Amino acid sequence: VISWGYESEAPGNSPFVDQHEWWGTRDMAAFLSVPAAIEFHKKHRWEKVRDACHELARDALEQICGFTGLAPLHSGADHWFGQMIAAPLPDHVEIAVLKTRLYEEHKIEVPLIDWNGFKLIRVSVQGYNSRQDIDALCRALPALMG
């Protein structure tokens, strides 16, 4: 954000520094919340939560690729993703129709994307998601895709 330095009264050697050195009004809330966020992660053992989310994401990828018969977009190595996966969907799937039916019939909200000739589902697993959520998605998808 260019602020007070846009027309600097005492320009220095770097126009970039002049234009960005002083932001004017700055909301400190994000900076001040960092200690509380770190404490929250410690208190709730977030490493274990993150690992559990990763396992659910991996299971979702395996199940989706299993019933579509399509290969994952990357090798099976776990280090290629954290808590979010993108799995390919068959060409015959109508993205808009599937997205609507997932929500209206199963109350499942998930991004479906048509990107560079690939139809994809993006599954993002957070600390509030459960095995039941992934199972519900993996039951609904093949039923709706035909």
Short mmCIF file of N, CA and C in Angstrom, two decimals:
data_model
loop_
_atom_site.label_atom_id
_atom_site.label_comp_id
_atom_site.label_asym_id
_atom_site.label_seq_id
_atom_site.Cartn_x
_atom_site.Cartn_y
_atom_site.Cartn_z
N VAL A 1 0.85 -1.18 0.00
CA VAL A 1 0.00 0.00 0.00
C VAL A 1 0.89 1.23 0.00
N ILE A 2 0.72 2.05 -1.00
CA ILE A 2 1.48 3.29 -1.04
C ILE A 2 0.70 4.32 -0.24
N SER A 3 1.39 4.97 0.68
CA SER A 3 0.72 5.93 1.55
C SER A 3 1.45 7.25 1.53
N TRP A 4 1.94 7.67 2.68
CA TRP A 4 2.54 8.99 2.83
C TRP A 4 3.76 9.23 1.94
N GLY A 5 4.46 8.20 1.55
CA GLY A 5 5.69 8.40 0.78
C GLY A 5 5.51 8.58 -0.71
N TYR A 6 4.26 8.61 -1.19
CA TYR A 6 4.05 8.72 -2.63
C TYR A 6 4.73 9.95 -3.22
N GLU A 7 4.58 11.06 -2.55
CA GLU A 7 5.28 12.28 -2.97
C GLU A 7 6.17 12.73 -1.82
N SER A 8 7.23 11.98 -1.60
CA SER A 8 8.11 12.20 -0.46
C SER A 8 8.72 13.60 -0.47
N GLU A 9 8.71 14.25 0.71
CA GLU A 9 9.32 15.58 0.84
C GLU A 9 10.84 15.49 0.88
N ALA A 10 11.36 14.33 1.29
CA ALA A 10 12.81 14.14 1.36
C ALA A 10 13.14 12.78 0.74
N PRO A 11 13.07 12.66 -0.61
CA PRO A 11 13.31 11.37 -1.25
C PRO A 11 14.69 10.80 -0.92
N GLY A 12 14.70 9.49 -0.70
CA GLY A 12 15.96 8.79 -0.44
C GLY A 12 16.47 8.15 -1.71
N ASN A 13 17.34 7.15 -1.56
CA ASN A 13 17.94 6.47 -2.71
C ASN A 13 17.00 5.47 -3.38
N SER A 14 15.92 5.09 -2.67
CA SER A 14 15.03 4.06 -3.19
C SER A 14 13.59 4.57 -3.24
N PRO A 15 13.01 4.73 -4.43
CA PRO A 15 11.61 5.12 -4.52
C PRO A 15 10.70 4.09 -3.84
N PHE A 16 11.08 2.79 -3.92
CA PHE A 16 10.28 1.74 -3.28
C PHE A 16 10.19 1.99 -1.77
N VAL A 17 11.33 2.23 -1.14
CA VAL A 17 11.35 2.49 0.30
C VAL A 17 10.56 3.76 0.60
N ASP A 18 10.77 4.80 -0.18
CA ASP A 18 10.03 6.05 0.03
C ASP A 18 8.52 5.82 0.01
N GLN A 19 8.07 5.02 -0.95
CA GLN A 19 6.63 4.83 -1.13
C GLN A 19 6.01 3.87 -0.12
N HIS A 20 6.81 2.99 0.46
CA HIS A 20 6.25 1.96 1.33
C HIS A 20 6.71 2.03 2.79
N GLU A 21 7.58 2.94 3.12
CA GLU A 21 8.15 2.99 4.46
C GLU A 21 7.12 3.36 5.52
N TRP A 22 6.24 4.27 5.23
CA TRP A 22 5.26 4.71 6.22
C TRP A 22 3.86 4.42 5.68
N TRP A 23 3.11 3.55 6.38
CA TRP A 23 1.79 3.13 5.91
C TRP A 23 0.67 4.07 6.33
N GLY A 24 0.94 4.99 7.21
CA GLY A 24 -0.15 5.80 7.75
C GLY A 24 -0.89 4.99 8.79
N THR A 25 -2.20 4.96 8.72
CA THR A 25 -3.00 4.20 9.68
C THR A 25 -2.80 2.71 9.43
N ARG A 26 -2.47 1.98 10.48
CA ARG A 26 -2.22 0.54 10.38
C ARG A 26 -3.03 -0.17 11.46
N ASP A 27 -3.78 -1.18 11.05
CA ASP A 27 -4.56 -1.97 12.00
C ASP A 27 -3.63 -3.01 12.63
N MET A 28 -3.40 -2.88 13.90
CA MET A 28 -2.45 -3.75 14.60
C MET A 28 -3.09 -5.07 15.07
N ALA A 29 -4.39 -5.25 14.86
CA ALA A 29 -5.09 -6.43 15.38
C ALA A 29 -4.43 -7.74 14.94
N ALA A 30 -4.05 -7.84 13.68
CA ALA A 30 -3.44 -9.09 13.20
C ALA A 30 -2.13 -9.38 13.93
N PHE A 31 -1.32 -8.36 14.13
CA PHE A 31 -0.05 -8.55 14.83
C PHE A 31 -0.28 -8.92 16.29
N LEU A 32 -1.24 -8.27 16.92
CA LEU A 32 -1.50 -8.49 18.34
C LEU A 32 -2.15 -9.84 18.61
N SER A 33 -2.79 -10.44 17.61
CA SER A 33 -3.46 -11.73 17.81
C SER A 33 -2.52 -12.92 17.69
N VAL A 34 -1.31 -12.72 17.23
CA VAL A 34 -0.39 -13.84 17.01
C VAL A 34 -0.11 -14.64 18.29
N PRO A 35 0.19 -14.02 19.42
CA PRO A 35 0.43 -14.83 20.63
C PRO A 35 -0.78 -15.68 21.01
N ALA A 36 -1.99 -15.14 20.88
CA ALA A 36 -3.19 -15.92 21.22
C ALA A 36 -3.36 -17.08 20.25
N ALA A 37 -3.05 -16.86 18.97
CA ALA A 37 -3.16 -17.93 17.99
C ALA A 37 -2.16 -19.05 18.28
N ILE A 38 -0.95 -18.68 18.64
CA ILE A 38 0.07 -19.69 18.99
C ILE A 38 -0.38 -20.48 20.22
N GLU A 39 -0.88 -19.79 21.22
CA GLU A 39 -1.36 -20.46 22.44
C GLU A 39 -2.53 -21.40 22.12
N PHE A 40 -3.44 -20.97 21.26
CA PHE A 40 -4.57 -21.82 20.85
C PHE A 40 -4.06 -23.11 20.22
N HIS A 41 -3.08 -22.99 19.34
CA HIS A 41 -2.52 -24.18 18.68
C HIS A 41 -1.88 -25.12 19.69
N LYS A 42 -1.17 -24.57 20.65
CA LYS A 42 -0.54 -25.41 21.68
C LYS A 42 -1.59 -26.09 22.54
N LYS A 43 -2.56 -25.32 23.00
CA LYS A 43 -3.60 -25.83 23.91
C LYS A 43 -4.40 -26.96 23.26
N HIS A 44 -4.68 -26.82 21.99
CA HIS A 44 -5.52 -27.80 21.30
C HIS A 44 -4.71 -28.84 20.53
N ARG A 45 -3.39 -28.89 20.80
CA ARG A 45 -2.52 -29.91 20.20
C ARG A 45 -2.71 -29.95 18.69
N TRP A 46 -2.52 -28.79 18.05
CA TRP A 46 -2.84 -28.63 16.65
C TRP A 46 -2.01 -29.51 15.73
N GLU A 47 -0.83 -29.95 16.17
CA GLU A 47 -0.07 -30.88 15.33
C GLU A 47 -0.85 -32.17 15.11
N LYS A 48 -1.51 -32.65 16.17
CA LYS A 48 -2.33 -33.87 16.04
C LYS A 48 -3.56 -33.60 15.18
N VAL A 49 -4.17 -32.43 15.35
CA VAL A 49 -5.33 -32.06 14.54
C VAL A 49 -4.92 -32.00 13.07
N ARG A 50 -3.79 -31.37 12.79
CA ARG A 50 -3.29 -31.25 11.42
C ARG A 50 -3.01 -32.63 10.83
N ASP A 51 -2.42 -33.53 11.60
CA ASP A 51 -2.15 -34.89 11.12
C ASP A 51 -3.45 -35.63 10.82
N ALA A 52 -4.45 -35.48 11.69
CA ALA A 52 -5.75 -36.13 11.48
C ALA A 52 -6.42 -35.59 10.22
N CYS A 53 -6.33 -34.29 10.01
CA CYS A 53 -6.89 -33.67 8.80
C CYS A 53 -6.20 -34.20 7.55
N HIS A 54 -4.89 -34.34 7.63
CA HIS A 54 -4.14 -34.87 6.49
C HIS A 54 -4.59 -36.29 6.16
N GLU A 55 -4.79 -37.11 7.18
CA GLU A 55 -5.26 -38.49 6.96
C GLU A 55 -6.62 -38.50 6.28
N LEU A 56 -7.53 -37.64 6.73
CA LEU A 56 -8.86 -37.57 6.11
C LEU A 56 -8.76 -37.12 4.65
N ALA A 57 -7.89 -36.15 4.39
CA ALA A 57 -7.71 -35.68 3.01
C ALA A 57 -7.15 -36.81 2.14
N ARG A 58 -6.19 -37.55 2.67
CA ARG A 58 -5.61 -38.66 1.92
C ARG A 58 -6.66 -39.72 1.63
N ASP A 59 -7.49 -40.03 2.63
CA ASP A 59 -8.56 -41.01 2.44
C ASP A 59 -9.56 -40.53 1.38
N ALA A 60 -9.89 -39.24 1.41
CA ALA A 60 -10.82 -38.70 0.42
C ALA A 60 -10.24 -38.86 -0.99
N LEU A 61 -8.96 -38.53 -1.14
CA LEU A 61 -8.31 -38.66 -2.45
C LEU A 61 -8.34 -40.11 -2.93
N GLU A 62 -8.00 -41.04 -2.05
CA GLU A 62 -7.99 -42.45 -2.42
C GLU A 62 -9.37 -42.94 -2.81
N GLN A 63 -10.38 -42.56 -2.03
CA GLN A 63 -11.74 -43.02 -2.33
C GLN A 63 -12.27 -42.42 -3.63
N ILE A 64 -12.06 -41.12 -3.82
CA ILE A 64 -12.56 -40.48 -5.04
C ILE A 64 -11.88 -41.06 -6.27
N CYS A 65 -10.57 -41.20 -6.23
CA CYS A 65 -9.85 -41.80 -7.36
C CYS A 65 -10.25 -43.26 -7.53
N GLY A 66 -10.56 -43.93 -6.43
CA GLY A 66 -10.98 -45.33 -6.50
C GLY A 66 -12.28 -45.51 -7.24
N PHE A 67 -13.30 -44.69 -6.96
CA PHE A 67 -14.57 -44.91 -7.64
C PHE A 67 -14.66 -44.22 -9.00
N THR A 68 -13.79 -43.25 -9.27
CA THR A 68 -13.79 -42.66 -10.63
C THR A 68 -12.90 -43.46 -11.57
N GLY A 69 -11.94 -44.19 -11.00
CA GLY A 69 -10.98 -44.92 -11.83
C GLY A 69 -9.91 -44.02 -12.42
N LEU A 70 -9.85 -42.76 -11.98
CA LEU A 70 -8.87 -41.81 -12.49
C LEU A 70 -7.67 -41.73 -11.56
N ALA A 71 -6.51 -41.53 -12.14
CA ALA A 71 -5.29 -41.42 -11.35
C ALA A 71 -5.24 -40.06 -10.65
N PRO A 72 -4.64 -40.01 -9.46
CA PRO A 72 -4.44 -38.72 -8.80
C PRO A 72 -3.57 -37.81 -9.67
N LEU A 73 -3.61 -36.53 -9.40
CA LEU A 73 -2.85 -35.56 -10.17
C LEU A 73 -1.36 -35.58 -9.83
N HIS A 74 -1.00 -36.26 -8.76
CA HIS A 74 0.39 -36.33 -8.32
C HIS A 74 0.67 -37.73 -7.81
N SER A 75 1.92 -37.99 -7.48
CA SER A 75 2.27 -39.30 -6.95
C SER A 75 1.57 -39.51 -5.61
N GLY A 76 1.60 -40.72 -5.12
CA GLY A 76 0.96 -41.04 -3.86
C GLY A 76 1.69 -40.52 -2.64
N ALA A 77 2.80 -39.86 -2.84
CA ALA A 77 3.60 -39.37 -1.70
C ALA A 77 2.80 -38.35 -0.89
N ASP A 78 2.79 -38.55 0.43
CA ASP A 78 2.04 -37.69 1.33
C ASP A 78 2.55 -36.26 1.39
N HIS A 79 3.80 -36.03 1.03
CA HIS A 79 4.34 -34.68 1.19
C HIS A 79 3.85 -33.71 0.11
N TRP A 80 3.07 -34.17 -0.88
CA TRP A 80 2.59 -33.29 -1.94
C TRP A 80 1.36 -32.50 -1.53
N PHE A 81 0.80 -32.80 -0.37
CA PHE A 81 -0.38 -32.06 0.08
C PHE A 81 -0.45 -32.08 1.60
N GLY A 82 -1.19 -31.16 2.14
CA GLY A 82 -1.38 -31.07 3.59
C GLY A 82 -2.79 -31.48 3.96
N GLN A 83 -3.69 -30.51 4.01
CA GLN A 83 -5.07 -30.76 4.41
C GLN A 83 -6.04 -30.52 3.26
N MET A 84 -5.53 -30.38 2.05
CA MET A 84 -6.39 -30.11 0.91
C MET A 84 -5.93 -30.93 -0.29
N ILE A 85 -6.90 -31.51 -0.98
CA ILE A 85 -6.59 -32.29 -2.18
C ILE A 85 -7.44 -31.81 -3.34
N ALA A 86 -6.97 -32.07 -4.53
CA ALA A 86 -7.77 -31.89 -5.74
C ALA A 86 -7.75 -33.24 -6.45
N ALA A 87 -8.94 -33.75 -6.74
CA ALA A 87 -9.05 -35.05 -7.41
C ALA A 87 -9.77 -34.85 -8.74
N PRO A 88 -9.33 -35.59 -9.77
CA PRO A 88 -9.98 -35.46 -11.08
C PRO A 88 -11.36 -36.12 -11.08
N LEU A 89 -12.25 -35.54 -11.86
CA LEU A 89 -13.58 -36.11 -12.06
C LEU A 89 -13.72 -36.50 -13.53
N PRO A 90 -14.58 -37.46 -13.83
CA PRO A 90 -14.75 -37.88 -15.22
C PRO A 90 -15.26 -36.75 -16.11
N ASP A 91 -14.92 -36.84 -17.40
CA ASP A 91 -15.30 -35.81 -18.36
C ASP A 91 -16.82 -35.63 -18.48
N HIS A 92 -17.57 -36.70 -18.26
CA HIS A 92 -19.03 -36.61 -18.45
C HIS A 92 -19.74 -35.83 -17.33
N VAL A 93 -19.04 -35.55 -16.25
CA VAL A 93 -19.66 -34.86 -15.11
C VAL A 93 -19.96 -33.41 -15.47
N GLU A 94 -21.19 -33.01 -15.21
CA GLU A 94 -21.57 -31.60 -15.38
C GLU A 94 -21.37 -30.92 -14.05
N ILE A 95 -20.32 -30.10 -13.98
CA ILE A 95 -19.88 -29.48 -12.73
C ILE A 95 -21.01 -28.72 -12.03
N ALA A 96 -21.69 -27.85 -12.74
CA ALA A 96 -22.73 -27.02 -12.12
C ALA A 96 -23.86 -27.87 -11.57
N VAL A 97 -24.24 -28.90 -12.30
CA VAL A 97 -25.33 -29.78 -11.86
C VAL A 97 -24.90 -30.56 -10.61
N LEU A 98 -23.70 -31.13 -10.65
CA LEU A 98 -23.20 -31.90 -9.51
C LEU A 98 -23.08 -31.02 -8.27
N LYS A 99 -22.55 -29.82 -8.41
CA LYS A 99 -22.41 -28.91 -7.27
C LYS A 99 -23.77 -28.60 -6.66
N THR A 100 -24.74 -28.30 -7.49
CA THR A 100 -26.09 -27.99 -7.00
C THR A 100 -26.70 -29.19 -6.29
N ARG A 101 -26.60 -30.35 -6.90
CA ARG A 101 -27.20 -31.55 -6.29
C ARG A 101 -26.50 -31.94 -4.99
N LEU A 102 -25.17 -31.81 -4.93
CA LEU A 102 -24.46 -32.10 -3.68
C LEU A 102 -25.01 -31.25 -2.55
N TYR A 103 -25.24 -29.98 -2.83
CA TYR A 103 -25.74 -29.09 -1.77
C TYR A 103 -27.22 -29.33 -1.48
N GLU A 104 -28.04 -29.36 -2.51
CA GLU A 104 -29.48 -29.47 -2.29
C GLU A 104 -29.91 -30.81 -1.72
N GLU A 105 -29.27 -31.88 -2.16
CA GLU A 105 -29.69 -33.22 -1.73
C GLU A 105 -28.91 -33.75 -0.53
N HIS A 106 -27.68 -33.25 -0.32
CA HIS A 106 -26.84 -33.80 0.74
C HIS A 106 -26.27 -32.75 1.68
N LYS A 107 -26.55 -31.48 1.41
CA LYS A 107 -26.02 -30.37 2.23
C LYS A 107 -24.50 -30.40 2.29
N ILE A 108 -23.88 -30.73 1.16
CA ILE A 108 -22.42 -30.76 1.05
C ILE A 108 -21.99 -29.60 0.16
N GLU A 109 -21.14 -28.75 0.69
CA GLU A 109 -20.59 -27.62 -0.06
C GLU A 109 -19.13 -27.92 -0.33
N VAL A 110 -18.77 -28.04 -1.60
CA VAL A 110 -17.39 -28.35 -1.97
C VAL A 110 -17.11 -27.72 -3.34
N PRO A 111 -15.93 -27.13 -3.52
CA PRO A 111 -15.62 -26.54 -4.81
C PRO A 111 -15.44 -27.60 -5.91
N LEU A 112 -16.10 -27.38 -7.02
CA LEU A 112 -15.94 -28.18 -8.22
C LEU A 112 -15.43 -27.23 -9.29
N ILE A 113 -14.38 -27.63 -9.99
CA ILE A 113 -13.66 -26.70 -10.85
C ILE A 113 -13.45 -27.31 -12.22
N ASP A 114 -13.65 -26.53 -13.26
CA ASP A 114 -13.27 -26.91 -14.61
C ASP A 114 -12.06 -26.06 -14.96
N TRP A 115 -10.86 -26.65 -14.97
CA TRP A 115 -9.62 -25.90 -15.11
C TRP A 115 -8.71 -26.56 -16.13
N ASN A 116 -8.34 -25.85 -17.14
CA ASN A 116 -7.40 -26.33 -18.17
C ASN A 116 -7.79 -27.70 -18.73
N GLY A 117 -9.08 -27.89 -18.94
CA GLY A 117 -9.55 -29.16 -19.48
C GLY A 117 -9.71 -30.26 -18.45
N PHE A 118 -9.44 -29.97 -17.19
CA PHE A 118 -9.62 -30.94 -16.11
C PHE A 118 -10.84 -30.58 -15.29
N LYS A 119 -11.64 -31.56 -14.97
CA LYS A 119 -12.74 -31.36 -14.03
C LYS A 119 -12.23 -31.89 -12.69
N LEU A 120 -12.31 -31.02 -11.68
CA LEU A 120 -11.70 -31.36 -10.39
C LEU A 120 -12.67 -31.10 -9.24
N ILE A 121 -12.49 -31.86 -8.18
CA ILE A 121 -13.14 -31.58 -6.91
C ILE A 121 -12.03 -31.23 -5.93
N ARG A 122 -12.23 -30.16 -5.18
CA ARG A 122 -11.23 -29.76 -4.18
C ARG A 122 -11.82 -30.01 -2.80
N VAL A 123 -11.16 -30.84 -2.05
CA VAL A 123 -11.60 -31.17 -0.70
C VAL A 123 -10.60 -30.58 0.29
N SER A 124 -11.09 -29.72 1.15
CA SER A 124 -10.26 -29.08 2.17
C SER A 124 -10.76 -29.53 3.53
N VAL A 125 -9.89 -30.18 4.29
CA VAL A 125 -10.27 -30.73 5.59
C VAL A 125 -9.72 -29.85 6.70
N GLN A 126 -10.61 -29.42 7.58
CA GLN A 126 -10.23 -28.57 8.71
C GLN A 126 -10.48 -29.30 10.02
N GLY A 127 -10.10 -28.68 11.11
CA GLY A 127 -10.21 -29.30 12.43
C GLY A 127 -11.63 -29.66 12.82
N TYR A 128 -12.62 -29.03 12.23
CA TYR A 128 -14.01 -29.30 12.57
C TYR A 128 -14.61 -30.40 11.71
N ASN A 129 -13.88 -30.88 10.70
CA ASN A 129 -14.40 -31.96 9.86
C ASN A 129 -14.16 -33.30 10.53
N SER A 130 -14.99 -34.26 10.16
CA SER A 130 -14.91 -35.59 10.77
C SER A 130 -14.88 -36.67 9.69
N ARG A 131 -14.64 -37.88 10.11
CA ARG A 131 -14.69 -39.04 9.22
C ARG A 131 -16.07 -39.11 8.56
N GLN A 132 -17.12 -38.79 9.32
CA GLN A 132 -18.48 -38.84 8.79
C GLN A 132 -18.66 -37.86 7.61
N ASP A 133 -18.01 -36.70 7.69
CA ASP A 133 -18.09 -35.73 6.60
C ASP A 133 -17.49 -36.29 5.31
N ILE A 134 -16.31 -36.89 5.43
CA ILE A 134 -15.64 -37.46 4.26
C ILE A 134 -16.45 -38.64 3.72
N ASP A 135 -16.96 -39.48 4.62
CA ASP A 135 -17.76 -40.62 4.19
C ASP A 135 -19.03 -40.17 3.47
N ALA A 136 -19.68 -39.11 3.97
CA ALA A 136 -20.90 -38.60 3.34
C ALA A 136 -20.59 -38.11 1.92
N LEU A 137 -19.48 -37.39 1.76
CA LEU A 137 -19.07 -36.92 0.43
C LEU A 137 -18.80 -38.10 -0.49
N CYS A 138 -18.07 -39.08 0.00
CA CYS A 138 -17.67 -40.22 -0.83
C CYS A 138 -18.82 -41.18 -1.12
N ARG A 139 -19.91 -41.09 -0.38
CA ARG A 139 -21.13 -41.84 -0.72
C ARG A 139 -21.95 -41.06 -1.75
N ALA A 140 -22.01 -39.74 -1.56
CA ALA A 140 -22.85 -38.92 -2.43
C ALA A 140 -22.29 -38.80 -3.84
N LEU A 141 -21.01 -38.63 -3.98
CA LEU A 141 -20.41 -38.41 -5.31
C LEU A 141 -20.73 -39.50 -6.32
N PRO A 142 -20.44 -40.76 -6.01
CA PRO A 142 -20.72 -41.79 -7.03
C PRO A 142 -22.22 -41.94 -7.30
N ALA A 143 -23.04 -41.74 -6.28
CA ALA A 143 -24.49 -41.83 -6.48
C ALA A 143 -24.98 -40.75 -7.43
N LEU A 144 -24.43 -39.55 -7.34
CA LEU A 144 -24.86 -38.44 -8.18
C LEU A 144 -24.21 -38.43 -9.55
N MET A 145 -23.01 -39.03 -9.66
CA MET A 145 -22.29 -39.00 -10.94
C MET A 145 -22.77 -40.10 -11.89
N GLY A 146 -23.47 -41.09 -11.34
CA GLY A 146 -24.02 -42.16 -12.17
C GLY A 146 -23.02 -43.19 -12.61
#
